[in-house]
Coordinates of N, CA and C in Angstrom, one line a residue:
X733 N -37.8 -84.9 -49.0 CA -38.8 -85.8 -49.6 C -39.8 -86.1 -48.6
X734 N -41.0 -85.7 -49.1 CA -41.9 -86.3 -48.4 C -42.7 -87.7 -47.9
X735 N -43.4 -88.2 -46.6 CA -43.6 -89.0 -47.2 C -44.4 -89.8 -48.1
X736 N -45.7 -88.8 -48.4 CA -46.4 -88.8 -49.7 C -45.6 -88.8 -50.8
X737 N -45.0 -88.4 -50.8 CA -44.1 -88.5 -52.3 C -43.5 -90.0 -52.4
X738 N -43.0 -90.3 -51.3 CA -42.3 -92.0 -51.2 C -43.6 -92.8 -51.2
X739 N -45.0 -92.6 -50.8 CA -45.6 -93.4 -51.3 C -46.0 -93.8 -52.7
X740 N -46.3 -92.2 -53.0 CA -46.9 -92.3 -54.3 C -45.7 -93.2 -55.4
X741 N -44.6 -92.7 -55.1 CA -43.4 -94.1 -55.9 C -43.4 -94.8 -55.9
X742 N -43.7 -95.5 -54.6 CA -43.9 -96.8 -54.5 C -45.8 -97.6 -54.8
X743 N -46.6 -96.9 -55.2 CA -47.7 -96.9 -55.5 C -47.7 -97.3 -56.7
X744 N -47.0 -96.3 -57.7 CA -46.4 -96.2 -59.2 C -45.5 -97.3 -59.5
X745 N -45.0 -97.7 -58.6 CA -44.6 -98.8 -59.6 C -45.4 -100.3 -59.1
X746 N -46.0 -100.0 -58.8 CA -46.7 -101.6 -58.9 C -46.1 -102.8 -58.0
X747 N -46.7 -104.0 -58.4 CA -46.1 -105.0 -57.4 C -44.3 -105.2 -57.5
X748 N -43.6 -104.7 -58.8 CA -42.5 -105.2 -59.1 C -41.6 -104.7 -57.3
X749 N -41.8 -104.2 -56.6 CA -40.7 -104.0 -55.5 C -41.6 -104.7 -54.7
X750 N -40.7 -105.7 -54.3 CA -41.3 -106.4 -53.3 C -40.5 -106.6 -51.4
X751 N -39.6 -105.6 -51.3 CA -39.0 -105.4 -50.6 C -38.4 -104.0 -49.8
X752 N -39.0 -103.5 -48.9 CA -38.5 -101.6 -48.6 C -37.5 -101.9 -47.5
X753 N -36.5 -101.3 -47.4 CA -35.8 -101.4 -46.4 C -35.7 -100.0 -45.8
X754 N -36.0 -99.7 -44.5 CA -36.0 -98.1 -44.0 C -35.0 -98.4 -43.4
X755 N -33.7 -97.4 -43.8 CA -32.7 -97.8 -42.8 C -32.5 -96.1 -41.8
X756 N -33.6 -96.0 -41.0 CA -34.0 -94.5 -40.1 C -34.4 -94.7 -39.4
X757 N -34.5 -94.0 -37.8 CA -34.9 -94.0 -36.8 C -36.1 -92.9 -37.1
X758 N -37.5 -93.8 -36.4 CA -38.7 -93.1 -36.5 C -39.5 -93.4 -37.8
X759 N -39.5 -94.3 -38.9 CA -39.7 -94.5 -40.0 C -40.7 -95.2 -39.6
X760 N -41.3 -96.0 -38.7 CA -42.7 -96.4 -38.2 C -44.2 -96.0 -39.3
X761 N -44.1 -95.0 -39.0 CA -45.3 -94.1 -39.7 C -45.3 -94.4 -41.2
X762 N -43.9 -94.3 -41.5 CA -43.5 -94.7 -43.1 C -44.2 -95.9 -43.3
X763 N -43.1 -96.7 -42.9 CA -44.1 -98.4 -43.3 C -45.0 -98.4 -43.4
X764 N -46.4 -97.8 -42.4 CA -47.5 -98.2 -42.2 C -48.2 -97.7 -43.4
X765 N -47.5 -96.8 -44.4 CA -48.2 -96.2 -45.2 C -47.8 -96.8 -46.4
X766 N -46.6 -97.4 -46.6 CA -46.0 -97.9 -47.6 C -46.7 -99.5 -47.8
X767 N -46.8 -100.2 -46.6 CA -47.3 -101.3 -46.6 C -48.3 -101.7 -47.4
X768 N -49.2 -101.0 -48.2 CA -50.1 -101.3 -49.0 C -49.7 -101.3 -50.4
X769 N -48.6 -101.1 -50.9 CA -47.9 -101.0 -52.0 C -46.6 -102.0 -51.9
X770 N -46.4 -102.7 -50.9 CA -44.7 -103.1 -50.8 C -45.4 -104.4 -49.9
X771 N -44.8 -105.6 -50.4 CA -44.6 -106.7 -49.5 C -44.4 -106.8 -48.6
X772 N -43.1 -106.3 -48.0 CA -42.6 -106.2 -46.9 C -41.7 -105.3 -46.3
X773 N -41.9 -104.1 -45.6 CA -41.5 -103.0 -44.9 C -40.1 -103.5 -43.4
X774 N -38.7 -102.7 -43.8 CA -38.9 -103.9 -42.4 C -37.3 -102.6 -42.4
X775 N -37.1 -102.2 -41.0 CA -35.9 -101.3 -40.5 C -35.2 -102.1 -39.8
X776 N -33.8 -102.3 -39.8 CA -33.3 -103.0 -39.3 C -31.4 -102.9 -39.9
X777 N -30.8 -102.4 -38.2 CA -29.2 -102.7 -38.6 C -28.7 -104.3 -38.9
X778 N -27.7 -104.2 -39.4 CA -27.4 -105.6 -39.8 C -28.2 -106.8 -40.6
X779 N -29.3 -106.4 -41.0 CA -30.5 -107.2 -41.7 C -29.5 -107.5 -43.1
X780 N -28.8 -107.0 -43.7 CA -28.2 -106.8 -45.0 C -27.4 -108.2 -45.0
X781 N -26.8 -108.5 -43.8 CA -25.8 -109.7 -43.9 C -26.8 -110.9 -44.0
X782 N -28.1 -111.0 -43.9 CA -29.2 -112.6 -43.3 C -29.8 -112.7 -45.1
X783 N -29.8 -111.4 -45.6 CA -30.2 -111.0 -47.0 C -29.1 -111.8 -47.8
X784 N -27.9 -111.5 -47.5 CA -26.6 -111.9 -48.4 C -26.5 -113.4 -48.6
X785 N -27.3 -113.7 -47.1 CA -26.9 -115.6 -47.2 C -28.2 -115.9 -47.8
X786 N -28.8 -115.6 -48.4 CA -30.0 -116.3 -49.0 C -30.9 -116.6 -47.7
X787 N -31.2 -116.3 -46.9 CA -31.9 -116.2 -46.1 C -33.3 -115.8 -46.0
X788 N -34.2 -116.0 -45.4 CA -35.4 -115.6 -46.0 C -35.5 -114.3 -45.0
X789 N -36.6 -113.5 -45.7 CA -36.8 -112.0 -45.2 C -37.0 -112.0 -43.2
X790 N -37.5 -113.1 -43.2 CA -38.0 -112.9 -41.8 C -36.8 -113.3 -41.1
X791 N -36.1 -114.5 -41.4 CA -34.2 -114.6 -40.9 C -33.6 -113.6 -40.8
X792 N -33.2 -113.0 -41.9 CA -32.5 -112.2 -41.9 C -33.3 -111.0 -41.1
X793 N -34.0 -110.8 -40.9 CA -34.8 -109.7 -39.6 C -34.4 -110.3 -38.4
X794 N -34.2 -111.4 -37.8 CA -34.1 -112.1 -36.9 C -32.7 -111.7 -36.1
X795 N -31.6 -112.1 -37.6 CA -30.5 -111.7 -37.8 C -30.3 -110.3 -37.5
X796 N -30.8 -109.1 -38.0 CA -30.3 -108.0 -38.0 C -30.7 -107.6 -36.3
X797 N -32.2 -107.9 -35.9 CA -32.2 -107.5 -34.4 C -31.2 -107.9 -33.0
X798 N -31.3 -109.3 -34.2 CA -30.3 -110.1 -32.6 C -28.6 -109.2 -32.5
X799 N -28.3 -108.2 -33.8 CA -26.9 -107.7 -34.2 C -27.1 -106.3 -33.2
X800 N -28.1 -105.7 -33.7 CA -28.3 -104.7 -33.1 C -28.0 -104.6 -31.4
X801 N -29.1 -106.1 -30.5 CA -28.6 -106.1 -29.3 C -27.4 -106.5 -28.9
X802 N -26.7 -107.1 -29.8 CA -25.3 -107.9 -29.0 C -24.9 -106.5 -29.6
X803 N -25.1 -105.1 -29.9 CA -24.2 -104.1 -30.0 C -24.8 -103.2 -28.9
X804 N -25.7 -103.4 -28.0 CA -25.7 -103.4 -26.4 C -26.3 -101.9 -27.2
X805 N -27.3 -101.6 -28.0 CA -28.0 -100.3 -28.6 C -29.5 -100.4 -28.0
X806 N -29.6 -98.8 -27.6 CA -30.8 -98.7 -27.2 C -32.2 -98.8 -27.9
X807 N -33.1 -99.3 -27.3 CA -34.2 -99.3 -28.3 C -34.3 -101.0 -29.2
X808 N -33.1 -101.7 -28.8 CA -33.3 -102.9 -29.7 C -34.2 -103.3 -29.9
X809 N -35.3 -103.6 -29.2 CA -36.6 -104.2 -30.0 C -37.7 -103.1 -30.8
X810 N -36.6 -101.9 -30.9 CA -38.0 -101.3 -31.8 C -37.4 -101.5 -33.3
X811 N -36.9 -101.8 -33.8 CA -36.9 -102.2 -35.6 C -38.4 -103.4 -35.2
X812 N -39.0 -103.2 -36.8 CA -40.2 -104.0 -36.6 C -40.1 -104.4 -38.3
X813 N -40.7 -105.6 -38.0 CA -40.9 -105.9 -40.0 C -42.5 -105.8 -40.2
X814 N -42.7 -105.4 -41.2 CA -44.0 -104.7 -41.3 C -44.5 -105.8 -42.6
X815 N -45.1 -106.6 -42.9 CA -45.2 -108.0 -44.0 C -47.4 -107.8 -44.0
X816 N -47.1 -107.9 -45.9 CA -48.3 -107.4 -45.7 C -49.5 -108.8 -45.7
X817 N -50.5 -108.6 -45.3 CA -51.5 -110.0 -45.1 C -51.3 -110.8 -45.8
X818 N -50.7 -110.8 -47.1 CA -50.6 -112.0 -48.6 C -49.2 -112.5 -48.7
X819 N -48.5 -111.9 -47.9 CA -46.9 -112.0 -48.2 C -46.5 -112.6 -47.1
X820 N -45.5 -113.9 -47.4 CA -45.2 -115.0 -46.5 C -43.6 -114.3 -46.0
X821 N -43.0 -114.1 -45.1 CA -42.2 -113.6 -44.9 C -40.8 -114.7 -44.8
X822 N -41.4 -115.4 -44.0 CA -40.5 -116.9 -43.7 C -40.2 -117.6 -45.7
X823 N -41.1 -117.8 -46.3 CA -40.8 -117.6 -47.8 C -39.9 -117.0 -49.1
X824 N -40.3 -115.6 -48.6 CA -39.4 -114.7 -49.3 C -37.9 -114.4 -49.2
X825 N -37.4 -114.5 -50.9 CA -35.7 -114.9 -49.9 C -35.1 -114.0 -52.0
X826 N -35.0 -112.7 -51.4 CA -34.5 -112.1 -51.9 C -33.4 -112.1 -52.9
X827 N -32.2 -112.3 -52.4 CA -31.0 -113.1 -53.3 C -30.9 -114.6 -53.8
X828 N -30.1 -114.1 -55.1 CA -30.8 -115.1 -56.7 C -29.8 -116.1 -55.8
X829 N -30.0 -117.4 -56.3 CA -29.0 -118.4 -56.0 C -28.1 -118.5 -57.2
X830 N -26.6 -118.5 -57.3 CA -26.2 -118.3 -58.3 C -26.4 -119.7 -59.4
X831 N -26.2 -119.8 -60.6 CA -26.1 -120.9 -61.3 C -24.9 -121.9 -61.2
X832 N -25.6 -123.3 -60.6 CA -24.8 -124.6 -60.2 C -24.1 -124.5 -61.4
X833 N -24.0 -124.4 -62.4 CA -23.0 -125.0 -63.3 C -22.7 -123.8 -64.4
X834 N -21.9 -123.2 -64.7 CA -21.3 -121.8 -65.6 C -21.6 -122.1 -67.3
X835 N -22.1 -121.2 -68.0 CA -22.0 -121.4 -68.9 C -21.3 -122.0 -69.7
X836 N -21.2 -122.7 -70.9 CA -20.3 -123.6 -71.5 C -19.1 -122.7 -72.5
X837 N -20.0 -121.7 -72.5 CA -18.9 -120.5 -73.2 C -18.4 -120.0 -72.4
X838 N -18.0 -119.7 -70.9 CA -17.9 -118.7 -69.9 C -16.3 -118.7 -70.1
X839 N -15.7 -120.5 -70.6 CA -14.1 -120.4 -70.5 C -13.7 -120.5 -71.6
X840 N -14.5 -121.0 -72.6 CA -13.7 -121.1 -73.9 C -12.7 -120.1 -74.5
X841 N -11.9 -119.8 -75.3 CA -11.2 -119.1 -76.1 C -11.9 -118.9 -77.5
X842 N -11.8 -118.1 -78.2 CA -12.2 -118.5 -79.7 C -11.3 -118.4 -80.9
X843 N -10.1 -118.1 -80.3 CA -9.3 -118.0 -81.2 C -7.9 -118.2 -80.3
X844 N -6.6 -118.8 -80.8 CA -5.1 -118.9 -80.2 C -5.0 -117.8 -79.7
X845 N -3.9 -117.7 -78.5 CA -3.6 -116.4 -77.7 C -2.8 -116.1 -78.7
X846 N -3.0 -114.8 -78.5 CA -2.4 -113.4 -79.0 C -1.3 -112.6 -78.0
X847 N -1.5 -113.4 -76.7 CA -1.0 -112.3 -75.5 C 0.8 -112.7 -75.3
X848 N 1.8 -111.7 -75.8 CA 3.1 -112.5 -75.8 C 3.5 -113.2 -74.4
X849 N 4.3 -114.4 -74.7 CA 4.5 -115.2 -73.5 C 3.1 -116.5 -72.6
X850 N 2.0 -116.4 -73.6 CA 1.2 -117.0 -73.3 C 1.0 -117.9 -74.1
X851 N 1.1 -119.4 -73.5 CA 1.1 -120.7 -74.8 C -0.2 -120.7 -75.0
X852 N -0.1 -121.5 -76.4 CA -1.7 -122.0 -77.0 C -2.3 -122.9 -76.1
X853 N -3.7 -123.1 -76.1 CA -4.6 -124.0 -75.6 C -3.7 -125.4 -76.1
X854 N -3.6 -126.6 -75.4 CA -3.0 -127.8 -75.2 C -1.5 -127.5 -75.0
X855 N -0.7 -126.9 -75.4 CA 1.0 -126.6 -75.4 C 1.4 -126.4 -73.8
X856 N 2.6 -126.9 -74.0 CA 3.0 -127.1 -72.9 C 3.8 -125.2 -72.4
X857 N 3.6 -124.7 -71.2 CA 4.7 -123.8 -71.4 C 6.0 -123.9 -71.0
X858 N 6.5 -125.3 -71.4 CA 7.8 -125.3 -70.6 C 8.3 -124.9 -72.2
X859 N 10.1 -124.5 -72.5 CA 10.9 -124.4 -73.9 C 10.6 -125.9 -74.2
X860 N 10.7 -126.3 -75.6 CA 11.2 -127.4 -76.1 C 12.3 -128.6 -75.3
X861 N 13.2 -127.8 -75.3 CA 14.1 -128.1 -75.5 C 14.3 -128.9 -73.5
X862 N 13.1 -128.1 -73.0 CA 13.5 -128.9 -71.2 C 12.7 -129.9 -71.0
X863 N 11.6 -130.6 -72.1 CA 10.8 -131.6 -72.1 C 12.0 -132.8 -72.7
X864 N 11.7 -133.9 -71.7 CA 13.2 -135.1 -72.0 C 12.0 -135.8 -71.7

């Protein structure tokens, strides 16, 4: 795949991707080209875990360089985040925050169990006969 071809996809679809991750040595060239179609361009080992905590894009960059040197790897300071003039990096924070409070259907039942050995909603599951 070329990398005209990865631009032009990323061209084509519009603002909706707001995030490229190059995970390749030498991808430099890439970003610089991709950057006008994508928010924010950024190669980086370990960047995936700063992502996961809700972290904002430029943390989790911070995150992923500082992983790469405590793994004593050559070249640590060349991952670069490539963030284009409109796009706040420190801002942008990728993973949803889940929903404080679960749906009010999420636990309900809608009908008595069916599943043998499983008591009904309120019933006790001890026999009869060991409730004194």
């Amino acid at each position: 795949m070329s990398a005209a071809a990865i631009k032009a996809a990323f061209a084509a679809a519009g603002s909706s991707v707001k995030l490229v991750v190059l995970n390749a040595c030498y991808s430099e060239a890439l970003a610089g080209a991709l950057l006008p179609h994508v928010g924010c361009v950024v190669f980086s080992v370990g960047f995936y875990g700063g992502l996961g905590q809700r972290r904002s894009v430029e943390e989790a960059f911070a995150q992923g360089r500082a992983a790469v040197r405590l793994d004593d790897l050559p070249d640590h300071d060349r991952p670069q985040l490539r963030v284009r003039a409109d796009v706040d990096a420190r801002e942008l924070v990728v993973a949803a925050m889940p929903s404080a409070t679960p749906s009010r259907h999420a636990f309900e039942r809608t009908s008595p169990s069916t599943i043998p050995g499983e008591t009904a909603p309120g019933a006790s599951p001890l026999p009869s006969d060991a409730i004194s």
